[in-house]
Short mmCIF file of C-alpha atoms in Angstrom, two decimals:
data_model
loop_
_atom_site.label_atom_id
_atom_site.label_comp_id
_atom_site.label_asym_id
_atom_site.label_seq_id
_atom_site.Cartn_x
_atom_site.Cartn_y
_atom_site.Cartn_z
CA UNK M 807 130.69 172.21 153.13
CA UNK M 808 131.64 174.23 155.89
CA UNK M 809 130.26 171.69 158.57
CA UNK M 810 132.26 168.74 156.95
CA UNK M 811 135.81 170.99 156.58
CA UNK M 812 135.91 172.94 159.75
CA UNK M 813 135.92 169.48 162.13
CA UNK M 814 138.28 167.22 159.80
CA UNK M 815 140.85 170.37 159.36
CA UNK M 816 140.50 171.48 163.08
CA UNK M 817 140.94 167.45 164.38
CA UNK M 818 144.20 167.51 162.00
CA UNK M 819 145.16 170.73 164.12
CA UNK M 820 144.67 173.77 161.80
CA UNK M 821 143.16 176.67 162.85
CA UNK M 822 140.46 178.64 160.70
CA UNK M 823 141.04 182.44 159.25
CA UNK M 824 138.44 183.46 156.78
CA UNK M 825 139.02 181.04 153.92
CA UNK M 826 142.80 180.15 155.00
CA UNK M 827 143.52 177.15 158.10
CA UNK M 828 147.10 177.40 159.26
CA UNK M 829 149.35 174.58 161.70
CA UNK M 830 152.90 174.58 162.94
CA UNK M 831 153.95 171.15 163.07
CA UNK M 832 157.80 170.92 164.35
CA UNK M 833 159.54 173.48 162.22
CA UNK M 834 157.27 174.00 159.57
CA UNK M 835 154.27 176.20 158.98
CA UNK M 836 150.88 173.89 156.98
CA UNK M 837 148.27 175.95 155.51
CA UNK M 838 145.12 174.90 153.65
CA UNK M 839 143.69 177.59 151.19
CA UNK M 840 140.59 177.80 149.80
CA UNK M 841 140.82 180.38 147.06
CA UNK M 842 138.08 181.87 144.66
CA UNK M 843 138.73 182.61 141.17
CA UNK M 844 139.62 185.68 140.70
CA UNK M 845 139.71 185.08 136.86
CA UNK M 846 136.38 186.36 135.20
CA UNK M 847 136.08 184.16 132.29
CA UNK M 848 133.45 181.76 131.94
CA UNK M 849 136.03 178.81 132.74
CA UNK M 850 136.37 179.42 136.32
CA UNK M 851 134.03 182.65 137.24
CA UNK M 852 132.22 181.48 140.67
CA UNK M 853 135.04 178.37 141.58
CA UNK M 854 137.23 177.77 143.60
CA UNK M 855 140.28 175.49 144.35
CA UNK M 856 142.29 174.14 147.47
CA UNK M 857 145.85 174.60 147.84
CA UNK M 858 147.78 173.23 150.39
CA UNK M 859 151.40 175.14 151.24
CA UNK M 860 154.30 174.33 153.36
CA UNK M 861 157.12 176.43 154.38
CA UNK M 862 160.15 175.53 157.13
CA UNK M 863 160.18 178.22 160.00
CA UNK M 864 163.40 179.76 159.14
CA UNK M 865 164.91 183.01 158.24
CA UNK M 866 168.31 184.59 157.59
CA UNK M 867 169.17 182.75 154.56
CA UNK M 868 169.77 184.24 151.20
CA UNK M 869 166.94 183.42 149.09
CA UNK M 870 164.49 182.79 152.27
CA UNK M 871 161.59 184.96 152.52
CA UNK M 872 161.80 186.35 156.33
CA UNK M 873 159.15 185.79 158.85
CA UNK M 874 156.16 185.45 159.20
CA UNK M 875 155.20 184.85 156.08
CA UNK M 876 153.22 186.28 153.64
CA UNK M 877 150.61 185.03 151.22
CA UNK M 878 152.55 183.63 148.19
CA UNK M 879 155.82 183.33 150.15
CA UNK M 880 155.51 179.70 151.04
CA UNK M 881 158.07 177.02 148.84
CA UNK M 882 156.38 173.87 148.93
CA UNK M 883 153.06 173.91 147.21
CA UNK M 884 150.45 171.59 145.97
CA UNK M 885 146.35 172.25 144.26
CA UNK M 886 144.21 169.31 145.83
CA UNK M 887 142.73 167.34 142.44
CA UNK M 888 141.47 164.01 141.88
CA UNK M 889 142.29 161.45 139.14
CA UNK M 890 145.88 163.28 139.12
CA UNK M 891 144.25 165.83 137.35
CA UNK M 892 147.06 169.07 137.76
CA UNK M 893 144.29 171.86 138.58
CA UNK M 894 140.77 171.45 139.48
CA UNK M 895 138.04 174.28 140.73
CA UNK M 896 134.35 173.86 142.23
CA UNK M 897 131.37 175.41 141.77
CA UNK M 898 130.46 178.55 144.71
CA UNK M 899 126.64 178.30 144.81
CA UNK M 900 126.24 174.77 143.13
CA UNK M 901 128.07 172.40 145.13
CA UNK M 902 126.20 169.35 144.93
CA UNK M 903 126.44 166.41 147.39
CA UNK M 904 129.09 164.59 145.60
CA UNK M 905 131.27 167.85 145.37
CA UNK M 906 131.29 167.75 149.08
CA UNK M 907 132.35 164.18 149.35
CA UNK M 908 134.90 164.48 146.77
CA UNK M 909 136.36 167.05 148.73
CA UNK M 910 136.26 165.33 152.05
CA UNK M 911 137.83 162.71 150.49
CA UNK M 912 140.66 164.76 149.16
CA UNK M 913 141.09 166.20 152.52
CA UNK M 914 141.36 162.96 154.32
CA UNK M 915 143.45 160.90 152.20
CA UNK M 916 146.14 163.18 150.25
CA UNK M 917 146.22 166.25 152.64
CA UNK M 918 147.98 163.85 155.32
CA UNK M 919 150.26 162.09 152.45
CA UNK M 920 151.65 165.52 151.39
CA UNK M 921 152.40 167.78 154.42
CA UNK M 922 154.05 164.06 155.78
CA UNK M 923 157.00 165.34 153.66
CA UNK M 924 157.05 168.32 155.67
CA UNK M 925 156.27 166.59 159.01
CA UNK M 926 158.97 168.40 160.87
CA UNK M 927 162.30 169.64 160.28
CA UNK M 928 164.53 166.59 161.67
CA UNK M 929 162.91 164.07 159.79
CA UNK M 930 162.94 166.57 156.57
CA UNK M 931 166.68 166.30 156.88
CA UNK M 932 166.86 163.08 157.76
CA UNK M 933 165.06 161.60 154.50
CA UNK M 934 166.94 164.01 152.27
CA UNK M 935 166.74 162.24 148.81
CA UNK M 936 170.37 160.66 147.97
CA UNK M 937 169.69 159.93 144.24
CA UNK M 938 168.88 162.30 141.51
CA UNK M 939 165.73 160.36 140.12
CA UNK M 940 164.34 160.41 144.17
CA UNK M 941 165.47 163.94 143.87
CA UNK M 942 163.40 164.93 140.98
CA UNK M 943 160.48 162.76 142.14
CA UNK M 944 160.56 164.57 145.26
CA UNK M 945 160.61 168.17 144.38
CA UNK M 946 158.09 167.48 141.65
CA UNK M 947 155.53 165.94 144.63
CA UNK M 948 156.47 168.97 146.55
CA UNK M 949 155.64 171.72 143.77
CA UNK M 950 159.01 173.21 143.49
CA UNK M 951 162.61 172.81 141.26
CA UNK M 952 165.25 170.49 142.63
CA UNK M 953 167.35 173.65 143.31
CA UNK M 954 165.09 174.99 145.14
CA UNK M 955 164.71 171.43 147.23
CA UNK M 956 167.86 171.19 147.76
CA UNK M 957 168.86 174.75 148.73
CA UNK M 958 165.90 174.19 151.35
CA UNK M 959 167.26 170.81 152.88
CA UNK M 960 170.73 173.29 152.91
CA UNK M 961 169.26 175.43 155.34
CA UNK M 962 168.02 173.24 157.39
CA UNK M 963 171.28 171.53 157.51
CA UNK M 964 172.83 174.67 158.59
CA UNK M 965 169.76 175.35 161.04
CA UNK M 966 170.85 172.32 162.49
CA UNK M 967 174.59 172.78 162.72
CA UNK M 968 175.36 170.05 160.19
CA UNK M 969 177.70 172.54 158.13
CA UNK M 970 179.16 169.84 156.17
CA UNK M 971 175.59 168.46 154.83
CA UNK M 972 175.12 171.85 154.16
CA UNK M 973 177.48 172.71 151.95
CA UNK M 974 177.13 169.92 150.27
CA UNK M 975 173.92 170.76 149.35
CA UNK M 976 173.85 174.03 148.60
CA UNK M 977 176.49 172.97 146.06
CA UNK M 978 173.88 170.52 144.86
CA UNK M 979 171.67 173.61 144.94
CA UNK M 980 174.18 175.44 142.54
CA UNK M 981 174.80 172.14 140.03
CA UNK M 982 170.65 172.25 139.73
CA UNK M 983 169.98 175.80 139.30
CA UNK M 984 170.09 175.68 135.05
CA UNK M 985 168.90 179.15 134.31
CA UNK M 986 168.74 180.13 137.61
CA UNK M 987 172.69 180.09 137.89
CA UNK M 988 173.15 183.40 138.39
CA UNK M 989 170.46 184.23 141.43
CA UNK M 990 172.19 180.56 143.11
CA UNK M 991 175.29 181.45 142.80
CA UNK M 992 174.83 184.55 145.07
CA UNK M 993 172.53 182.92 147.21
CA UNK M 994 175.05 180.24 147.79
CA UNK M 995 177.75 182.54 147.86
CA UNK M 996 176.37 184.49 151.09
CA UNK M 997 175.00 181.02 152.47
CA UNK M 998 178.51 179.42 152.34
CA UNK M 999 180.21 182.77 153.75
CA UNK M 1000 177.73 183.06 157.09
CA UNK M 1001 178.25 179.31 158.02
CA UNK M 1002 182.41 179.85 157.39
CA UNK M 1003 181.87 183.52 159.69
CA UNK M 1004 179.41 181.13 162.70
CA UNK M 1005 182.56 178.91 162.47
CA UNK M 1006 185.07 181.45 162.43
CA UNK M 1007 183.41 182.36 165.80
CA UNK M 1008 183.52 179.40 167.13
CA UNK M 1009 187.17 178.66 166.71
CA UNK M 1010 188.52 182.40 166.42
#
């Protein structure tokens, strides 16, 4: 399998470290995981499944993990399946023929679809979802609660000076938070306070 992954991944511009293959692609860090089954039941001893992660390059925010990253630290996050199954693993030492062409498939059709969500920071802010439904949708594709979209598109706002877009969402990031309420509120708290301190600079 290695002799079909290594080209496609490294043509798509990710480089190889053991098991993991990492990109930066305008703002945000790609990576494509191939992790073995650490659980020893008879379910999933000897498999293993791909997971593909996205995180925007950005640090300083309340909430925000800094940089660089660590393993488990990234907020967008998807398992590869087919069929729209939600979690799929393959066999270690018996990966047949098919196995291999299932996951070249995978690779080469719904890899590109999902990081294009994560293509780059501008357009990430640019297709911000307007409507709840698109919202949900979105953050559902992306493997992580609207709050947690939204906070995200916040920061980027504010990355990008557009303080008003950011507040706005980071108040969208509050409204979404359900039991989370309490950790938001802070977060947005000290979010909301830096960007009215950068502007207090600005215009002392």
């Amino acid at each position: 399998m290695k002799d079909v992954v290594a080209p496609l991944l490294d043509e798509k511009g990710f480089r190889a470290r053991n098991r993991v293959f990492r990109r930066v692609s305008n703002g945000f860090e790609h990576v494509v995981s191939f992790q073995k089954s650490q659980n020893w039941s008879a379910l999933y001893k000897g498999k293993f499944c791909i997971n593909l992660y996205s995180h925007p390059l950005i640090d300083g925010y309340p909430g925000f993990p800094k940089l660089p990253l660590s393993s488990g630290e990234h907020l967008f996050s998807r398992r590869m399946a087919v069929n729209e199954l939600q979690d799929q693993w393959w066999r270690i030492e018996k990966l047949y023929r098919s196995d291999v062409r299932e996951i070249e498939g995978l690779l080469s059709r719904e890899l590109d679809l999902w990081f294009s969500k994560t293509e780059s920071v501008k357009a990430f802010s640019e297709n911000c979802p307007s409507q709840e439904l698109e919202f949900k949708q979105t953050a559902s594709f992306l493997g992580v609660l609207p709050c947690w979209l939204a906070y995200a598109h916040a920061a980027i706002f504010a990355t990008l000076k557009k303080d008003q877009c950011a507040m706005k969402m980071a108040d969208a990031a509050l409204l979404a938070s359900g039991p989370q309420a309490d950790l938001f509120d802070e977060n947005v708290r000290e979010f909301k306070q830096a960007i009215f301190d950068r502007l207090a600079q600005l215009n002392p």
